[in-house]
XYZ file of C-alpha atoms in Angstrom:
513
model
C 129.258 132.642 105.534
C 126.165 132.330 102.850
C 125.229 129.447 102.660
C 124.503 128.633 98.910
C 122.678 125.803 97.333
C 125.893 123.715 96.303
C 126.286 123.680 100.040
C 122.550 122.088 100.233
C 121.501 118.776 99.699
C 119.275 118.695 96.439
C 117.174 116.280 97.164
C 114.989 119.147 99.280
C 114.635 121.409 95.938
C 111.903 119.243 94.784
C 108.499 117.705 96.088
C 107.148 114.113 96.893
C 106.375 112.116 94.005
C 104.047 110.567 96.586
C 100.586 111.507 97.156
C 97.209 110.556 98.059
C 95.362 108.287 95.349
C 92.472 109.488 93.888
C 89.476 106.380 92.809
C 86.151 106.192 92.884
C 84.643 104.178 95.770
C 81.210 102.233 96.004
C 80.868 102.693 99.744
C 82.036 105.295 102.718
C 83.418 103.076 105.040
C 86.767 103.276 106.971
C 86.368 107.338 105.841
C 88.228 109.734 108.548
C 86.335 112.941 107.048
C 83.347 113.337 104.246
C 82.732 116.528 102.545
C 79.338 116.201 100.429
C 77.694 119.219 98.495
C 74.408 120.234 97.723
C 72.429 123.193 96.255
C 71.120 125.914 98.397
C 67.665 125.528 99.311
C 64.917 128.395 100.848
C 61.733 128.263 102.724
C 59.854 127.467 99.539
C 62.034 125.159 97.707
C 63.848 122.516 100.292
C 65.787 119.602 99.288
C 64.257 116.587 99.386
C 65.326 114.072 101.326
C 66.618 111.711 98.528
C 69.438 114.465 98.363
C 70.962 112.976 101.265
C 70.863 108.969 100.152
C 73.446 107.760 98.854
C 75.619 109.103 102.191
C 75.862 106.978 105.462
C 73.665 107.963 108.003
C 71.608 110.113 105.553
C 69.087 110.981 108.888
C 71.991 112.976 110.607
C 72.906 114.360 107.145
C 68.934 115.474 107.127
C 69.224 116.684 109.996
C 72.707 119.079 109.962
C 70.646 120.290 106.522
C 67.740 121.202 108.563
C 69.168 123.357 111.456
C 67.965 126.655 108.979
C 67.897 127.916 105.776
C 71.988 127.889 104.061
C 73.321 130.528 101.593
C 75.900 129.396 98.833
C 79.136 128.770 99.852
C 78.493 128.073 103.712
C 79.905 125.439 105.155
C 78.072 122.905 108.029
C 80.177 120.295 109.814
C 78.758 117.312 112.401
C 79.850 113.500 113.376
C 78.661 110.643 112.329
C 77.604 108.099 115.172
C 80.047 105.252 113.223
C 82.858 103.622 114.830
C 85.960 106.272 113.666
C 83.352 108.708 114.376
C 84.163 110.250 110.374
C 83.612 113.774 110.285
C 80.559 114.827 108.214
C 81.329 118.518 105.919
C 78.185 119.826 104.097
C 78.513 122.443 102.000
C 76.138 124.272 99.471
C 76.313 125.834 96.519
C 74.357 127.795 93.975
C 73.404 125.678 90.873
C 74.894 128.425 88.424
C 78.015 128.518 90.622
C 81.008 129.760 88.677
C 83.687 127.418 89.342
C 85.960 130.471 91.522
C 82.819 130.203 94.088
C 82.961 126.188 94.037
C 86.552 126.278 94.298
C 86.120 128.458 97.542
C 83.395 126.346 98.728
C 85.797 123.818 98.507
C 88.666 125.121 100.263
C 86.402 126.131 103.258
C 85.231 122.382 103.496
C 88.903 121.463 103.520
C 89.297 124.333 106.327
C 86.581 122.661 108.613
C 87.832 119.459 108.208
C 91.486 120.354 108.698
C 91.601 119.399 112.281
C 90.905 116.612 111.810
C 94.054 115.161 109.743
C 92.507 112.685 107.781
C 94.504 109.546 106.359
C 90.931 108.811 104.561
C 88.328 111.616 103.079
C 85.618 111.082 100.455
C 83.813 113.411 98.290
C 80.415 113.804 96.953
C 78.073 115.951 95.328
C 74.145 115.564 95.176
C 73.936 117.837 92.278
C 73.127 117.612 88.584
C 75.491 115.310 86.771
C 76.723 118.927 84.706
C 77.583 120.775 88.414
C 78.636 117.399 90.257
C 81.326 116.478 87.498
C 82.536 120.182 88.383
C 82.109 120.231 92.239
C 83.689 117.166 92.584
C 86.522 118.594 90.347
C 86.723 121.456 92.641
C 87.015 119.347 95.821
C 89.812 117.440 94.230
C 92.060 120.263 94.137
C 91.566 121.464 96.901
C 91.977 118.485 99.171
C 95.112 117.938 97.032
C 96.530 121.490 97.358
C 95.655 121.203 100.545
C 97.128 117.594 101.580
C 100.397 120.032 100.233
C 102.906 120.893 102.181
C 105.179 123.492 101.230
C 109.215 123.634 101.644
C 109.839 123.646 105.551
C 113.140 123.759 107.195
C 112.302 123.383 110.805
C 114.989 121.870 112.811
C 112.256 120.002 114.712
C 109.081 118.071 113.546
C 105.941 117.716 114.889
C 103.480 114.324 114.479
C 102.478 114.102 110.433
C 99.515 112.986 109.179
C 99.051 112.827 105.549
C 96.610 112.313 103.392
C 96.627 108.706 102.465
C 93.330 107.795 100.361
C 90.538 110.431 98.468
C 87.704 108.096 97.647
C 85.422 109.677 95.012
C 81.158 108.868 95.867
C 79.465 108.972 92.318
C 80.586 111.405 89.546
C 81.505 108.363 86.791
C 81.944 110.754 84.272
C 85.156 112.812 85.704
C 88.237 113.537 84.143
C 90.715 111.894 87.016
C 93.892 112.692 85.073
C 93.023 116.012 84.560
C 91.815 116.665 87.576
C 95.113 115.313 89.651
C 97.496 116.647 86.666
C 96.198 120.070 87.145
C 96.813 120.116 90.807
C 99.809 118.045 90.538
C 101.126 121.045 88.351
C 99.684 123.731 90.596
C 101.488 122.359 94.021
C 104.883 121.946 91.280
C 104.179 125.629 90.876
C 103.720 126.598 94.332
C 106.983 124.284 95.254
C 109.155 125.765 93.795
C 107.914 129.349 94.269
C 108.425 129.049 97.859
C 112.019 127.685 98.112
C 114.312 129.733 99.661
C 116.745 131.914 97.709
C 119.710 130.905 98.461
C 118.394 127.029 97.617
C 117.019 127.866 94.670
C 119.895 130.059 92.485
C 120.271 129.450 89.297
C 122.735 126.727 89.233
C 120.690 124.807 92.133
C 117.869 125.704 89.004
C 118.872 124.119 86.030
C 119.563 120.668 87.844
C 116.758 120.871 89.409
C 115.174 121.364 85.760
C 117.512 118.536 84.371
C 115.860 116.022 86.773
C 112.510 116.718 86.258
C 113.473 116.593 82.374
C 114.369 112.767 82.895
C 111.486 112.323 84.858
C 108.717 113.044 82.724
C 110.401 112.935 79.074
C 111.386 116.321 78.317
C 114.708 117.026 76.152
C 116.682 120.226 77.547
C 118.746 122.784 76.279
C 120.742 125.279 78.841
C 121.498 128.480 76.892
C 124.364 129.894 79.434
C 125.556 133.080 79.345
C 128.164 132.366 76.459
C 125.070 131.380 74.338
C 123.602 133.564 74.835
C 126.407 136.650 74.310
C 126.822 134.803 70.434
C 122.560 135.031 70.232
C 122.438 139.220 71.108
C 120.981 137.985 73.709
C 122.048 141.607 75.815
C 118.755 142.650 77.309
C 119.221 139.669 79.568
C 122.748 139.849 80.349
C 122.459 143.518 81.456
C 120.453 141.785 84.335
C 122.574 139.039 84.476
C 125.187 141.105 84.726
C 125.136 142.027 88.112
C 125.376 138.941 89.459
C 128.028 137.725 92.049
C 128.771 134.348 90.150
C 127.974 133.318 86.498
C 125.451 130.647 86.285
C 122.727 132.384 84.459
C 120.860 131.291 81.824
C 117.673 130.372 79.492
C 116.298 126.992 79.944
C 114.981 125.542 76.815
C 112.194 122.431 77.464
C 110.707 120.475 74.931
C 107.594 117.888 74.951
C 106.800 115.866 71.815
C 104.254 113.547 71.645
C 104.243 110.155 71.079
C 107.483 109.198 68.892
C 107.817 112.733 67.646
C 111.201 114.554 68.350
C 111.757 117.226 66.274
C 109.716 119.798 64.223
C 108.354 123.274 65.404
C 106.360 123.615 68.769
C 102.912 124.086 67.861
C 103.343 126.236 71.677
C 105.745 128.159 73.018
C 105.374 128.744 77.264
C 107.485 131.749 77.759
C 108.287 132.061 82.200
C 109.647 135.123 83.939
C 112.686 133.336 86.258
C 113.782 135.415 88.786
C 115.254 134.159 91.391
C 115.270 136.950 93.676
C 115.331 140.810 92.657
C 116.351 143.513 94.689
C 115.473 145.875 92.190
C 118.926 146.867 91.249
C 120.255 150.160 90.820
C 117.113 151.465 92.111
C 116.982 149.333 95.051
C 113.559 148.283 96.702
C 112.501 149.768 100.065
C 112.359 147.025 102.804
C 108.720 145.631 102.274
C 108.658 145.270 98.557
C 111.915 143.280 98.446
C 110.835 140.973 101.467
C 109.435 138.445 99.723
C 111.261 138.763 96.484
C 112.214 134.886 95.440
C 108.191 134.450 94.235
C 109.729 136.636 91.459
C 110.640 133.614 89.568
C 106.636 132.740 89.782
C 106.090 132.884 86.026
C 108.790 130.172 85.384
C 107.502 127.665 87.720
C 103.735 128.007 86.245
C 105.643 127.433 82.506
C 107.455 124.845 83.775
C 104.364 123.144 85.752
C 102.413 123.141 82.857
C 105.030 121.991 80.237
C 105.044 118.721 82.888
C 101.854 118.123 83.566
C 100.931 118.005 79.318
C 103.512 115.650 79.507
C 101.662 113.590 81.968
C 98.032 113.326 80.041
C 100.339 112.766 77.224
C 98.707 115.666 75.078
C 99.150 115.606 71.442
C 100.807 118.512 71.593
C 103.912 119.429 70.680
C 105.226 122.002 73.196
C 108.447 124.013 74.892
C 108.453 125.638 77.582
C 111.498 128.934 77.760
C 112.560 129.816 80.845
C 114.657 132.509 81.574
C 117.072 131.977 84.660
C 118.760 134.890 86.865
C 119.177 136.817 89.910
C 118.709 141.074 89.245
C 121.307 142.023 91.774
C 123.005 145.025 92.566
C 126.704 145.658 92.141
C 130.016 146.956 90.153
C 128.909 145.603 86.791
C 124.766 146.020 87.267
C 123.278 147.931 84.201
C 121.943 151.595 84.708
C 119.570 153.756 83.669
C 120.605 154.947 80.191
C 122.521 151.858 79.385
C 121.630 151.320 75.806
C 121.105 147.439 74.828
C 120.620 145.727 71.565
C 118.404 142.565 72.510
C 118.471 139.634 70.463
C 116.106 140.655 67.513
C 118.312 143.900 66.822
C 115.827 146.323 68.825
C 117.585 148.329 71.025
C 116.294 149.514 74.171
C 116.718 152.717 76.728
C 116.982 151.550 80.024
C 114.770 153.781 82.950
C 114.401 151.889 85.629
C 116.829 148.583 86.582
C 113.362 147.329 88.758
C 111.943 146.504 85.407
C 114.363 143.716 84.727
C 111.465 141.340 84.200
C 110.301 142.523 80.640
C 114.423 142.680 79.894
C 114.516 139.039 80.299
C 111.815 138.111 78.809
C 112.360 140.391 76.065
C 115.532 138.119 74.655
C 113.580 135.069 75.583
C 110.414 136.028 73.943
C 112.486 136.508 70.636
C 114.794 132.994 70.851
C 111.119 130.834 71.059
C 109.552 132.869 68.214
C 112.704 132.036 66.093
C 111.213 128.431 66.471
C 108.182 129.549 64.980
C 105.395 128.257 67.413
C 101.675 128.976 66.148
C 100.817 130.448 69.696
C 104.042 131.845 72.230
C 102.011 131.775 76.504
C 103.893 134.152 78.579
C 103.522 134.077 82.725
C 105.306 136.590 84.846
C 105.232 138.784 87.882
C 106.128 141.497 85.684
C 104.154 144.611 87.163
C 102.672 146.109 90.428
C 100.264 148.653 88.165
C 98.398 145.133 87.548
C 98.401 144.384 91.102
C 96.610 147.943 91.819
C 94.430 147.703 89.036
C 92.591 144.305 90.196
C 94.186 143.726 93.562
C 95.481 139.693 93.900
C 92.126 138.416 93.412
C 92.656 138.180 89.518
C 95.624 138.376 86.744
C 95.632 140.360 84.181
C 96.055 138.909 80.090
C 96.953 141.121 76.932
C 97.106 139.483 73.669
C 98.478 140.451 69.968
C 95.489 139.025 68.410
C 92.029 140.640 69.782
C 90.126 137.861 68.038
C 91.385 135.707 71.186
C 90.132 137.675 73.838
C 86.681 136.343 74.556
C 88.445 132.485 74.499
C 91.151 133.986 76.913
C 88.615 135.812 79.551
C 86.441 132.244 78.902
C 89.284 130.466 80.285
C 90.108 132.109 83.255
C 85.693 131.851 84.136
C 86.275 127.990 82.957
C 89.603 127.039 85.509
C 88.188 129.267 88.038
C 91.828 131.528 88.003
C 90.228 134.391 86.622
C 91.999 136.885 84.000
C 90.852 140.462 82.918
C 91.423 140.950 78.970
C 93.076 144.929 79.057
C 93.857 146.904 76.122
C 97.064 146.440 73.937
C 96.013 149.280 71.608
C 99.271 151.136 69.110
C 98.756 154.555 70.436
C 100.454 153.731 74.187
C 103.126 153.252 71.858
C 104.248 156.994 71.971
C 104.896 156.574 75.873
C 107.736 154.626 75.641
C 109.457 156.321 72.523
C 112.794 157.011 73.150
C 115.377 159.688 71.497
C 118.308 157.068 71.542
C 117.318 153.850 70.952
C 114.096 151.861 69.417
C 112.218 151.626 72.739
C 112.232 152.743 76.514
C 112.608 149.996 78.612
C 109.452 151.415 80.621
C 107.656 154.591 81.543
C 109.397 157.205 84.066
C 106.033 157.939 85.993
C 104.993 154.202 86.250
C 101.164 155.190 84.710
C 99.296 152.060 83.364
C 102.933 150.826 83.251
C 101.172 147.503 82.977
C 99.824 148.293 79.404
C 102.870 149.850 78.529
C 104.956 146.527 79.350
C 103.705 144.947 77.179
C 103.700 147.314 74.497
C 107.187 146.682 74.753
C 107.740 143.330 74.923
C 105.499 143.013 71.456
C 108.831 144.119 69.659
C 109.983 141.449 70.180
C 107.274 139.028 69.215
C 106.613 138.765 65.290
C 102.952 139.903 64.319
C 103.011 136.443 62.143
C 102.760 134.466 65.495
C 99.992 134.773 67.911
C 100.455 136.376 71.219
C 99.322 136.384 74.836
C 101.031 137.614 78.106
C 99.957 136.952 81.575
C 100.698 139.499 84.458
C 100.376 137.516 87.230
C 99.160 140.202 89.953
C 97.402 136.688 91.654
C 100.623 134.810 91.621
C 100.733 135.396 95.576
C 97.954 136.404 98.119
C 98.064 136.949 101.213
C 96.073 133.944 103.206
C 95.434 132.349 99.385
C 92.881 132.442 96.737
C 89.890 129.922 96.063
C 90.486 126.221 97.408
C 94.634 127.313 98.388
C 95.265 128.222 101.769
C 98.947 129.668 101.089
C 99.761 132.838 100.167
C 101.897 131.276 96.961
C 99.042 130.358 94.814
C 100.062 128.376 92.098
C 98.027 130.703 89.876
C 98.593 129.745 86.321
C 98.493 126.530 85.612
C 94.742 125.445 85.591
C 94.430 128.420 83.452
C 97.094 127.267 80.563
C 95.847 124.127 80.817
C 92.077 124.780 80.619
C 92.879 127.242 77.553
C 95.120 124.575 75.924
C 93.553 121.300 76.182
C 89.654 122.304 76.851
C 89.283 125.601 75.683
C 91.291 124.901 72.205
C 93.178 127.604 71.994
C 94.814 125.638 68.535
C 91.470 124.903 66.958
C 90.547 128.353 67.325
C 93.523 129.632 65.734
C 93.494 127.230 62.604
C 89.380 128.628 62.088
C 90.244 132.395 61.957
C 93.178 131.773 60.154
């Protein structure tokens, strides 16, 4: 008999709130491992011995460095002579390295230290103040991500050694609050995305969202299928009609800073939440369907970003809209050539039922737009075309405001979650012209589908509202990405926090209006 989420312990659907304590430390005592980063050197430019003076047993570090010339991104290790035999991991970075390169080095250093099962890890960087801060932030991200365990349901467990303390040596100009909130957000997104589909069904996701809302002081409204029918959200309902049981809906969560409780949001985060995607009538083959429980990664990113903003008490009013359903095959599933009317009145001619993501996003974007945000930012594992264009190393970004393109790309560089800006020109609309409706759901041949999907979604965002769409081709990658060592990357949380809090996307909108 099929085991459903209602039969499982709800406690297993949320990760533990406990985690290692991250704090500054004056000395490197009682550490199981110490990770230190120094700049690259060559035969013509050697590191001064003073680069290791702040480290315990600095002569041992100097000997480790003296083994030979090191390239940026490489790692060496040795054992110190103290009672605890602290593992010493030395990493090298080019002073002008990108954030992605720093994260990648941090991930390699953590991998080197993994066999130690450390309870206490120290982090240090003998670099210029700006490079030191960037490198320590990368190390914190790597430590907190690799110390975090994704859901597992084995009947027997081996001995567990959990990291308890992360000691920062130096780096007094670090923003620890931001670094740790970003890492926790990434971990939450990865956790939710990894949950098995028989556990994270729509009712279980609704309950999980309610629990997270209570924990973080968010307000939540759940638009069930009856409410969505009243709202005219027939594009979403076309997809949810294939489910074998009711329960699908759109979650609307709100964060308001301070004592403010009402008013329009400044930013609306939208995330695709397809809990499992069979492809519908246009059924996927086995390999393409196998990991489709991760097709809700966009909703996890939007949710985790909202929670991180709440933890940081960001002075910005932000909403999150999460369309939650499966895309199933069944007697009531929607079909190619169906014509449905979305919440904003636009009629859609269905071409392929595996293009369900843009259907649920169409209504969700239209509903979010009714609240009059200044910016809508959506995340979705939307198209294979974006993966083919970029691989899983980068994600695609699109916008209806060309003036924002540089900021959107810069947020990717600065966060280490890189994005490539694709065209969003109106002449692509000729490829989705319909003879029987306002717009085709998608093209029939798949060419440029990531661009055509964006042109389709643009029909549901009023021109007066700034909008950016992130096609999450990097949501999963075999072996992980940068500092993340799991196939599920949580890509998007670091990016969104960088864009909102550090790149000042709202200020840019004000300046260009």
